[in-house]
Coordinates of C-alpha atoms in Angstrom, one line a residue:
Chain G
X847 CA 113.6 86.5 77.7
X848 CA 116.6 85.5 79.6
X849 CA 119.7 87.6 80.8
X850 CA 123.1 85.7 79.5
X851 CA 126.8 86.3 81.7
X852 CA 129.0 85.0 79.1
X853 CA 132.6 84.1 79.1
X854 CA 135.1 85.8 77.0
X855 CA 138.0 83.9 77.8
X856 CA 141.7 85.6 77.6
X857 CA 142.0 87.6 74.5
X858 CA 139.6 89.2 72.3
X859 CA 139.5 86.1 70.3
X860 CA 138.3 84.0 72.7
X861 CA 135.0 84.1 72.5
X862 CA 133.1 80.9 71.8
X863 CA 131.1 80.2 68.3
X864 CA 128.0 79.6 71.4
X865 CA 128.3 82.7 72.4
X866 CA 128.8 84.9 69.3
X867 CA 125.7 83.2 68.4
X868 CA 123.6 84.5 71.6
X869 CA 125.3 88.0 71.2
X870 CA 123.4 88.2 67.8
X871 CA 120.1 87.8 69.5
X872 CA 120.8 90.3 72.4
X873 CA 119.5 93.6 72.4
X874 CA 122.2 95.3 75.3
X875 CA 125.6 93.8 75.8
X876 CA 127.3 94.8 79.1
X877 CA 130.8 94.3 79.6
X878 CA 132.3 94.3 83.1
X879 CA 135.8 95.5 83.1
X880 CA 136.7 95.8 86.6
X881 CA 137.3 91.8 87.4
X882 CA 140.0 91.5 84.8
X883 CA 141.1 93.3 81.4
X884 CA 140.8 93.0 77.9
X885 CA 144.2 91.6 76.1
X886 CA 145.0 91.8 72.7
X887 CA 141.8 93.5 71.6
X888 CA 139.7 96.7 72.7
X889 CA 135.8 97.6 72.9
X890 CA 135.9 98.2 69.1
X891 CA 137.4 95.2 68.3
X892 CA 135.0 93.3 70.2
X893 CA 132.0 95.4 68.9
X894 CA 133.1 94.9 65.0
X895 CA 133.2 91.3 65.8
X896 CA 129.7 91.1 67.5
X897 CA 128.6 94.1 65.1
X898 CA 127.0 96.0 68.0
X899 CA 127.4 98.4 70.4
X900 CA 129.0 96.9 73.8
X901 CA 128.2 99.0 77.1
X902 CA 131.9 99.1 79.2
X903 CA 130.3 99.0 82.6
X904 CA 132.2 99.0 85.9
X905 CA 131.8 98.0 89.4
X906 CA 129.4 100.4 90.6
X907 CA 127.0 99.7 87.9
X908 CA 127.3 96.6 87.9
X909 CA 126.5 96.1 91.4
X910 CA 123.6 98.8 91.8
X911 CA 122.5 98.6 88.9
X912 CA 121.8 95.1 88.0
X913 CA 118.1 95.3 89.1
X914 CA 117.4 97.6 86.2
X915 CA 119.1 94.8 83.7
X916 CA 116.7 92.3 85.2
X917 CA 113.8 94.2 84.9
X918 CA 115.2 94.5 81.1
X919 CA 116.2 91.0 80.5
X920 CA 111.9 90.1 81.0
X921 CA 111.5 91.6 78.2
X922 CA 115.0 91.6 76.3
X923 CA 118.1 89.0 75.5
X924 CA 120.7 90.7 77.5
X925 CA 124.4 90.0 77.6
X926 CA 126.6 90.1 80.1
X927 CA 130.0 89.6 79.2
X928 CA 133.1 88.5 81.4
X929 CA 136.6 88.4 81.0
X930 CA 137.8 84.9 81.8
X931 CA 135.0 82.8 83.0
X932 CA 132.2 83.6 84.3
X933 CA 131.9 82.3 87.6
X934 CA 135.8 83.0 88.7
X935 CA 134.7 86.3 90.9
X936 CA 132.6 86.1 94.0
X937 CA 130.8 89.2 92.1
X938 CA 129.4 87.2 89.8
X939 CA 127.8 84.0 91.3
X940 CA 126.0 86.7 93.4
X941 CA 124.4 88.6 90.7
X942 CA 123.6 84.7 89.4
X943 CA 121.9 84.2 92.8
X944 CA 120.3 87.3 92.7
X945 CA 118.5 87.3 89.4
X946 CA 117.5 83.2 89.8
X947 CA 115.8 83.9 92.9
X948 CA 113.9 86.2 91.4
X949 CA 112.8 83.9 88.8
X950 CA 114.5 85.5 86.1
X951 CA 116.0 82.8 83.5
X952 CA 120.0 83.2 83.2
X953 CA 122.3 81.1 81.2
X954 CA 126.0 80.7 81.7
X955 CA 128.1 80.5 78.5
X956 CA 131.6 79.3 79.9
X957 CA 135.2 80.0 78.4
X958 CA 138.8 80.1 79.5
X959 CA 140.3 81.4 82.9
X960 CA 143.6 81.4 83.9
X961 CA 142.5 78.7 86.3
X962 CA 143.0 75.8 83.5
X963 CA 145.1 77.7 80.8
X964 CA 147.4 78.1 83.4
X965 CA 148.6 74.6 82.8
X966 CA 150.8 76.1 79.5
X967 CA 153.7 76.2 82.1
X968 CA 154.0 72.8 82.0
X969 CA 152.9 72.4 85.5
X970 CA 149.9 69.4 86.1
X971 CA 146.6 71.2 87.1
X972 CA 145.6 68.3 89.6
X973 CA 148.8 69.1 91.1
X974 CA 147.5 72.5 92.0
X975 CA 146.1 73.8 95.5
X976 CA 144.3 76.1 96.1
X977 CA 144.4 79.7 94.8
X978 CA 145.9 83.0 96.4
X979 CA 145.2 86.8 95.7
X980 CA 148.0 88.9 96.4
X981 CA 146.5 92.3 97.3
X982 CA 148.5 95.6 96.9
X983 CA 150.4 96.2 100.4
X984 CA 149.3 99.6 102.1
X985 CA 151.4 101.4 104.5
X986 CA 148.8 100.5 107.1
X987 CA 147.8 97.1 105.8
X988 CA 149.6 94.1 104.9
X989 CA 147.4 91.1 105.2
X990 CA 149.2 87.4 105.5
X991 CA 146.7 85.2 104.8
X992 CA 147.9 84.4 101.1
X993 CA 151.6 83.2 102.5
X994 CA 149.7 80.7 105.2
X995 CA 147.8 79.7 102.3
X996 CA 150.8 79.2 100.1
X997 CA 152.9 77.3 102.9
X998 CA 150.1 74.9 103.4
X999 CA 150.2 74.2 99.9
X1000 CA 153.9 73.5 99.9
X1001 CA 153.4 70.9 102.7
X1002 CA 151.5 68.8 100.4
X1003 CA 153.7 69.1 97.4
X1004 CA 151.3 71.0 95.5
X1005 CA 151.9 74.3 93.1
X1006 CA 149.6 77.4 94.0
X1007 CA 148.5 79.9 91.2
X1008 CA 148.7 83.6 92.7
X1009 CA 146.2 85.9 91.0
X1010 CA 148.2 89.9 91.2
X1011 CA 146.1 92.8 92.2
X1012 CA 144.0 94.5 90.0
X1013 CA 142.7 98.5 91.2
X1014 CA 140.3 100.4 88.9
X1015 CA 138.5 103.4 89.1
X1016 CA 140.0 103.7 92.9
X1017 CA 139.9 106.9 94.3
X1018 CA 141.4 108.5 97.1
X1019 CA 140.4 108.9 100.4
X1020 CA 140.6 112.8 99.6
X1021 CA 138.3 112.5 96.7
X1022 CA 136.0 110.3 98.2
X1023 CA 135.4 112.5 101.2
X1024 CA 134.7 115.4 99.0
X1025 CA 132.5 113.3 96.9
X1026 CA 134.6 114.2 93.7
X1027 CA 134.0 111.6 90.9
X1028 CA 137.5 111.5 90.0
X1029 CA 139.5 108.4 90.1
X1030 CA 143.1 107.1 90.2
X1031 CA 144.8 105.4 87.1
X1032 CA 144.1 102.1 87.0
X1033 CA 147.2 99.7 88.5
X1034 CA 148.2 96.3 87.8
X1035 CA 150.2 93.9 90.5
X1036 CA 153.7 93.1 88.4
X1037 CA 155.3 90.2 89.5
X1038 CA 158.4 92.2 90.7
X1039 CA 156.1 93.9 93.4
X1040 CA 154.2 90.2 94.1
X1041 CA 157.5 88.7 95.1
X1042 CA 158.6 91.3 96.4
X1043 CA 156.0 91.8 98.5
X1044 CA 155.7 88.2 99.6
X1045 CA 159.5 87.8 100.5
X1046 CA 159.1 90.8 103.1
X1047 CA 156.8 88.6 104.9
X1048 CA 158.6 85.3 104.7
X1049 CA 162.4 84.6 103.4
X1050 CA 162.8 81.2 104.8
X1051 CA 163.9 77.4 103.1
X1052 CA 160.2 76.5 102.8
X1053 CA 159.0 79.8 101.2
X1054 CA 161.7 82.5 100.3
X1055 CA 164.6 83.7 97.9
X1056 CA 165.4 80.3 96.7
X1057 CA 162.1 78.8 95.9
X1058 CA 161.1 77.9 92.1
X1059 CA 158.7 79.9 90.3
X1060 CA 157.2 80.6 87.3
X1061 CA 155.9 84.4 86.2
X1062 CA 153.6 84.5 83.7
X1063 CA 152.2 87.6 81.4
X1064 CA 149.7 88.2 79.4
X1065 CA 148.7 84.6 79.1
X1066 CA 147.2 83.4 76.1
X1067 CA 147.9 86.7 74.1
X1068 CA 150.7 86.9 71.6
X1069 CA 152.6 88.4 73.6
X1070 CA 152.6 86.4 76.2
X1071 CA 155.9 86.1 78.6
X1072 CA 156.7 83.2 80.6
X1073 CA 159.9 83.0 82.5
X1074 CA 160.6 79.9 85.0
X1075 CA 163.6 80.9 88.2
X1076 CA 163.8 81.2 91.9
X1077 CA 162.2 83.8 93.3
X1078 CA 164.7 85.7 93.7
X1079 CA 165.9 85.6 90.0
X1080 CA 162.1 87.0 88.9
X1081 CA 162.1 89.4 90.9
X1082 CA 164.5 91.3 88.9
X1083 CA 163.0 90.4 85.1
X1084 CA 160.9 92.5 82.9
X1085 CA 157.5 90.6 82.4
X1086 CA 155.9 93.9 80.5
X1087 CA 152.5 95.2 80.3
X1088 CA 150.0 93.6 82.4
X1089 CA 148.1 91.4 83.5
X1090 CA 150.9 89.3 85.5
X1091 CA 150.4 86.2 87.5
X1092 CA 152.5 84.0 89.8
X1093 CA 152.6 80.3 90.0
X1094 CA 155.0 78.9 93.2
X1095 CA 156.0 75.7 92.2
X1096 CA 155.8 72.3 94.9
X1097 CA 158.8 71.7 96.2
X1098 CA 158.8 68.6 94.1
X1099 CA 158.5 68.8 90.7
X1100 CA 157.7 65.5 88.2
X1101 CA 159.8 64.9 85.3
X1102 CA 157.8 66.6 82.6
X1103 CA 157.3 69.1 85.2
X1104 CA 161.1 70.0 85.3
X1105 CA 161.8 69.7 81.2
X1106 CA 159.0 72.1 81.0
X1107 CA 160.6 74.4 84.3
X1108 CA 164.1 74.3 82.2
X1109 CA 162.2 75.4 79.1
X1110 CA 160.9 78.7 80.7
X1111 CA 164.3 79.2 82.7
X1112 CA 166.1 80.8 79.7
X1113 CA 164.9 84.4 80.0
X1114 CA 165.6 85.0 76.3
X1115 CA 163.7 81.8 74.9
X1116 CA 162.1 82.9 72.0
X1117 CA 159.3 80.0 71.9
X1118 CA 156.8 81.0 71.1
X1119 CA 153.9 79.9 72.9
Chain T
X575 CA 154.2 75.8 59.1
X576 CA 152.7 75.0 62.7
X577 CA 151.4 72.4 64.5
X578 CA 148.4 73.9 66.3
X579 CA 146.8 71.9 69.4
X580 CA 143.6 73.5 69.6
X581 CA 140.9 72.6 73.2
X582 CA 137.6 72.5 72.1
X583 CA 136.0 73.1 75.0
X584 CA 133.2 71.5 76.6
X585 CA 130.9 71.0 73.3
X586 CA 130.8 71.5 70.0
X587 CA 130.1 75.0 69.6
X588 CA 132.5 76.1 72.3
X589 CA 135.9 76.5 70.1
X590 CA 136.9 79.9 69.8
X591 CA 136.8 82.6 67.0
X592 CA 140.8 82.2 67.1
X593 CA 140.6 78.2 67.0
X594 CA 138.2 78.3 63.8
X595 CA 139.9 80.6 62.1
X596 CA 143.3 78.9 62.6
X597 CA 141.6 75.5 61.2
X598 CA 140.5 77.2 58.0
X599 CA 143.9 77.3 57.4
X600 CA 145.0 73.9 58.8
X601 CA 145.6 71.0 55.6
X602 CA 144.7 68.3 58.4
X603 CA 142.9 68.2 61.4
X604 CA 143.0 65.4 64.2
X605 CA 141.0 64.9 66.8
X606 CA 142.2 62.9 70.4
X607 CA 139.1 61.3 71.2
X608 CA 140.1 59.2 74.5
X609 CA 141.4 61.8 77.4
X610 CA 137.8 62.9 76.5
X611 CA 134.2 62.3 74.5
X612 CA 132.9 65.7 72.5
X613 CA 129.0 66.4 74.1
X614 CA 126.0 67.5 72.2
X615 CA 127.9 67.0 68.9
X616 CA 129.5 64.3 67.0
X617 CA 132.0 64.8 64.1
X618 CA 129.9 65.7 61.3
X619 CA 128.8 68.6 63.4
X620 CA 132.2 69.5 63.9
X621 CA 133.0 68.7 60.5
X622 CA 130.2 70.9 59.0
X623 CA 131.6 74.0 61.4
X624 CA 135.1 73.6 60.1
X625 CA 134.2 73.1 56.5
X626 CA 136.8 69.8 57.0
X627 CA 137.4 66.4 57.6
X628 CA 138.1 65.7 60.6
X629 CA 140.1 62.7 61.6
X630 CA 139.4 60.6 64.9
X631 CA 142.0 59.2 66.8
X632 CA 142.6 56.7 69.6
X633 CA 145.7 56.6 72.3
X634 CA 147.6 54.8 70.2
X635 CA 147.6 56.7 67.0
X636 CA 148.7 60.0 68.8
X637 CA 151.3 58.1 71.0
X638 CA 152.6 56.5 68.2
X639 CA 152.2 58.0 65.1
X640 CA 153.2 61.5 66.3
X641 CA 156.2 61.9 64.9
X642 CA 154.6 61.6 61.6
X643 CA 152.1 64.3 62.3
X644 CA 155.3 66.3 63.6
X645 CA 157.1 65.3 60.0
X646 CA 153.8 66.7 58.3
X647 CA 153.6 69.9 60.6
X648 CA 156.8 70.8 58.5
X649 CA 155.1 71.0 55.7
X650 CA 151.8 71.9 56.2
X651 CA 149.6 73.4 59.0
X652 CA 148.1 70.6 61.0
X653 CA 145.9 70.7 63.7
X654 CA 145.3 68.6 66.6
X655 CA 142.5 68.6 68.5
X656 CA 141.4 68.1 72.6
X657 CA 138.4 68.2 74.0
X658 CA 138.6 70.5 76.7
X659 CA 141.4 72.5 77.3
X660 CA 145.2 71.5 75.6
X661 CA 147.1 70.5 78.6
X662 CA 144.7 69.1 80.7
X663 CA 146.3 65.6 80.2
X664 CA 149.7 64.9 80.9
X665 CA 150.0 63.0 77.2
X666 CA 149.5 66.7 75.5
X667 CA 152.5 67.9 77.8
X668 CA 154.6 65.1 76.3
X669 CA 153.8 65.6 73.0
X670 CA 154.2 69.3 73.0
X671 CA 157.7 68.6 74.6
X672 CA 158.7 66.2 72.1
X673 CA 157.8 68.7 69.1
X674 CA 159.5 71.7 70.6
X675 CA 162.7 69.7 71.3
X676 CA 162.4 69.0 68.2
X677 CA 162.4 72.8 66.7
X678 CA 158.6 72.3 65.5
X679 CA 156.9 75.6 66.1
X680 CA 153.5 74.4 67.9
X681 CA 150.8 76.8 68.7
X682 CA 148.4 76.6 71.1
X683 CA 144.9 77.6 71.7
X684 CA 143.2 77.3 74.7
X685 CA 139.0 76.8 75.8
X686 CA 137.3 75.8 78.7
X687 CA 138.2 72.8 80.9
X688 CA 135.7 71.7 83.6
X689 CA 138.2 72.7 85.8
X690 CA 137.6 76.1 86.2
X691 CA 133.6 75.6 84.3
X692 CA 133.0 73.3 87.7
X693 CA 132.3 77.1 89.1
X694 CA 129.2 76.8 88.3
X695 CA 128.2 74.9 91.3
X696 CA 128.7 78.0 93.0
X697 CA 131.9 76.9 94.7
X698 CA 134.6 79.9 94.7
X699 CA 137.6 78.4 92.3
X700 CA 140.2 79.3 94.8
X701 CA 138.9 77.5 97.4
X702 CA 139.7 74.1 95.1
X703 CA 142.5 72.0 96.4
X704 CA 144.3 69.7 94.5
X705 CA 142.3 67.2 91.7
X706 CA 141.9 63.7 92.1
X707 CA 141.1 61.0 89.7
X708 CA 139.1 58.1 90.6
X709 CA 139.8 55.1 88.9
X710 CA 137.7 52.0 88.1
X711 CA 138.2 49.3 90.7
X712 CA 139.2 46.2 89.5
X713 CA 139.0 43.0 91.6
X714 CA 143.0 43.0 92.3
X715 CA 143.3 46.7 91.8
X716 CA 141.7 49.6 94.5
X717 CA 144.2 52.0 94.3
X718 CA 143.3 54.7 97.2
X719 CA 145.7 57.6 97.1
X720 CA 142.4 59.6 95.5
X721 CA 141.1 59.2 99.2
X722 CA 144.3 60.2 100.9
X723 CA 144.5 63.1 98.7
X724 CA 140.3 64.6 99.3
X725 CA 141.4 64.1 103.3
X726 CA 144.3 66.6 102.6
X727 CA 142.2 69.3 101.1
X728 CA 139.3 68.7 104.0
X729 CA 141.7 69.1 106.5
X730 CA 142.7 72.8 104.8
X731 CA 139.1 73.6 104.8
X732 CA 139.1 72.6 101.0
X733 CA 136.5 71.5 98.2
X734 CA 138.1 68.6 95.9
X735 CA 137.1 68.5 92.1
X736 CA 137.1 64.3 91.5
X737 CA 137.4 63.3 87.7
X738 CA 136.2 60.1 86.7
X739 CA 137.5 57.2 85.3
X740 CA 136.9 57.0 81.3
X741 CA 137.4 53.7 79.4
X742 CA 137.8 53.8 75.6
X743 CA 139.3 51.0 73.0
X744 CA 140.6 48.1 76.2
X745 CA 141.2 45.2 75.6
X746 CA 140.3 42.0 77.9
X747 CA 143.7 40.6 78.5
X748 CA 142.4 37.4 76.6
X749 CA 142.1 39.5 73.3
X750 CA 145.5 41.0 74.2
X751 CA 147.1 38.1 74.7
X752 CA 146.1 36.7 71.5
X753 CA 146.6 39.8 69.5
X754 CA 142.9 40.3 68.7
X755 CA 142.4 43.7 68.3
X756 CA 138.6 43.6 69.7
X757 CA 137.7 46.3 71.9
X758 CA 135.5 46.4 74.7
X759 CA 132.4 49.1 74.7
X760 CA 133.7 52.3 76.3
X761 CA 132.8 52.8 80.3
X762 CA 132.3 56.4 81.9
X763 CA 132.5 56.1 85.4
X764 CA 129.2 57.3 86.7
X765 CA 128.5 59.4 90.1
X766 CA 126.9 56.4 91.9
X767 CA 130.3 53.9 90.9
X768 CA 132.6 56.4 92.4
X769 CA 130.3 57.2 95.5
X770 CA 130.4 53.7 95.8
X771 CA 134.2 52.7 95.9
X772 CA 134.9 56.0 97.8
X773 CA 132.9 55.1 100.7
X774 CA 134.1 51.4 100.2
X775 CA 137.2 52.9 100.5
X776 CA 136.2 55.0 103.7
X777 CA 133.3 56.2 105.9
X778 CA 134.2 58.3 108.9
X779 CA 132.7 61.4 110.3
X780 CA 135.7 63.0 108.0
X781 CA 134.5 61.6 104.9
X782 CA 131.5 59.4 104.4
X783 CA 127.8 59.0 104.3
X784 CA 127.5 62.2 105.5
X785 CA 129.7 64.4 103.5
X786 CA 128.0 67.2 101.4
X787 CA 129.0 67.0 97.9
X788 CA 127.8 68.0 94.3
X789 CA 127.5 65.6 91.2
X790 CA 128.0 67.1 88.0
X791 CA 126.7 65.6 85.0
X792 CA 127.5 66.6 80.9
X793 CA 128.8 69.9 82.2
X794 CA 128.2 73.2 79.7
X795 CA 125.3 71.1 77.7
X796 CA 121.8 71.5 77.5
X797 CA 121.1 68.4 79.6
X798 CA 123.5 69.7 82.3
X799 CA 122.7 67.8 85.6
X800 CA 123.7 69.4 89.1
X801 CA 122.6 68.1 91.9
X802 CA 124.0 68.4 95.7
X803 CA 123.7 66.1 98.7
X804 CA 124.8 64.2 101.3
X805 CA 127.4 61.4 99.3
X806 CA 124.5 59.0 100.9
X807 CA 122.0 60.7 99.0
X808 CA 124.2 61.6 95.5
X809 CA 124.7 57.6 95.6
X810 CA 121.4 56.6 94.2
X811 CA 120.3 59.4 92.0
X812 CA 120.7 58.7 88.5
X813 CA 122.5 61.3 86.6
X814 CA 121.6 60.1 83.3
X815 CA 124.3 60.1 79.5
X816 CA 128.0 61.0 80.4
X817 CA 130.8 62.8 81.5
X818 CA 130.1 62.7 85.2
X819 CA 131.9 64.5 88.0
X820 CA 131.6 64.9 91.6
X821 CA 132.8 67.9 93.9
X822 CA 133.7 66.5 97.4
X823 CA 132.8 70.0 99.5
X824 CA 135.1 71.8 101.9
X825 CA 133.9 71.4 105.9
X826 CA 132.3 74.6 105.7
X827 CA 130.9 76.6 103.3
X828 CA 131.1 80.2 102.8
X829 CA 127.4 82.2 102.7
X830 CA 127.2 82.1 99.2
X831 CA 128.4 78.6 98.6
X832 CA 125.5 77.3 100.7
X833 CA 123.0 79.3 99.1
X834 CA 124.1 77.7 95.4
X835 CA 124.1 74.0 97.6
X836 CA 120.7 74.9 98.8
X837 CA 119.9 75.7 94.9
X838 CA 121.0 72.3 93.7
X839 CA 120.1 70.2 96.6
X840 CA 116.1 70.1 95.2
X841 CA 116.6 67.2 92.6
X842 CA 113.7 68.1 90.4
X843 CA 115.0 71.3 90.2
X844 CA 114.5 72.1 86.7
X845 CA 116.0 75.6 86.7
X846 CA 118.3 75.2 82.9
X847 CA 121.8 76.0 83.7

């Protein structure tokens, strides 16, 4: 039989007419939900529309347990379903790798990421570099490597996309150490603490208070927020309930670029997008 | 009512739950059919999904005749539709502008673009730099910013996602001239062409004969074609039917990224993607 990792795309709509069709013929549907979140929709939703039960699965099982859904997808359709597409975390083109060598047959049923819908702010995808995750700063650990990445996009006049920290099912260092299975709420990076974060390593005229930005939340959803500023000006608005990403704009921006920057600058536009 | 602009994905059966609902409702529907061709599906497929009609149309109806569809958006819920994702092309940027300016509420709905489906070559999305086009050479015309642009991302250590040229409804200059509205037979850039001009272009230790890259051919469809190589060896393998793409790799590759290249580099490889 063959093991599917399916794309759900952004919202609980998302899902393709290809892969509803596959989900009919599955007999266990996993859903990872430590990657990325659910908008607009929950489990139930998503298992009145498919009209079975989905299994909410997270990183742990997904991990060590994913020999177990080979052995089952020999003899089984099995789903594996992923927010955004399905190849946007590392996790994933691992598991891939894991189950092909084996011999096992997998098919990819692709949908939306934030990597292309980002372009509803106007800004040109080929005008993109490449892509940063800000990570939640600890007091003992505040890596750099997404502002070196960020300034060397700048430098070539292109935008960079800044995925925001997602932590699930953490748990402290107490709790770990006593081996108690309890875990932290889950967090969600806000913009506020991305730029806020990113302008206590570097305030300067190539990266820093003044540069343009755009802040965008829960993309694709109907509630979705997008406000265009400096970073400084974000900083300070209320972008709501996660998840929030961060696009730094190239210090040039093209003509349709701009009408589209000046569209998202007035924080109480009402388009709706 | 609303003027919904609505990707369609890859194929046919990749629009969303949301995007077919939304047409049920929609009096007309367009679809753009030169940014783009539709795989493994022609219009009466499409038609028979929607329940519809479906109307085809070139550059020059949507350039031109948008404000009537605008006018009619008034009225009634129209849909146009993209193949791929809505704002992959700066043309569905414009248009939404000019719509929005003028107080037309326009929805839209987003699907898959190969930009972030190229993933599955098992090349980490964030490690993309910026996209380049490659146009088709013509005898007084070999533009080549495209090469100046791959150099850029191989000196940050990054992989370049190349889109190829697509020719539908020119004109030789002799028909234009004389008002003859005879088209030529539509061109896809193929892998080999753009191997071709690119190392016409250039061939240095930096980027040439030996640089490892992957061709991508009719991505997300059953006949999906992925093979990597030296651009030497991508040069004469025939990739078969259209869209083709070509993913110019990074300098190095990370552990995982070199396992999926060793995966693809076996032409005959017949695992079904």
């Amino acid at each position: 039989m063959v093991l599917y990792i399916i794309g759900l795309g952004l919202t609980g709509t998302d899902i393709s007419l290809n892969g509803l069709e596959i989900l009919k013929n599955c007999k266990h549907i996993y859903l990872e939900s430590y990657t990325s979140i659910l908008m607009d929709s929950d489990t139930n939703q998503l298992e009145s529309l498919i009209g079975k039960t989905v299994i909410i699965v997270d990183r742990y099982f997904v991990e060590m347990k994913f020999e177990s859904i080979l052995q089952d997808s020999i003899l089984n359709n099995i789903a594996l379903l992923i927010v955004g597409d399905v190849f946007a975390a590392t996790t994933h083109t691992d598991l891939y790798l894991r189950g092909i060598k084996q011999g096992i047959p997998i098919k990819i049923v692709h949908n939306i990421s934030i990597i292309n819908a980002i372009s509803v702010t106007g800004l040109q995808l080929y005008r993109f570099g490449q892509i940063v995750s800000i990570p939640f700063f600890e007091e003992s650990w505040k890596p750099t490597s997404f502002v070196d990445k960020i300034i060397e996009n700048i430098k070539i006049n292109c935008h960079t996309l800044c995925l925001l920290d997602i932590k699930v099912k953490e748990q402290t260092l107490e709790n770990l150490m006593k081996g108690n299975k309890t875990y932290e709420p889950p967090r969600y990076m806000t913009i506020n603490t991305a730029i806020k974060q990113l302008l206590e390593l570097t305030n300067t005229d190539v990266l820093g208070d003044n540069t343009l930005a755009i802040g965008v939340a829960r993309l694709g959803s109907k509630t979705q927020k997008i406000v265009s500023g400096t970073l400084k000006e974000l900083e300070s608005i209320d972008f709501g309930a996660p998840l929030h990403s961060l696009v730094i704009c190239a210090p040039k921006l093209h003509d349709l670029e701009s009408e589209f920057f000046q569209l998202y600058r007035d924080v109480n536009c009402d388009i709706n997008f």
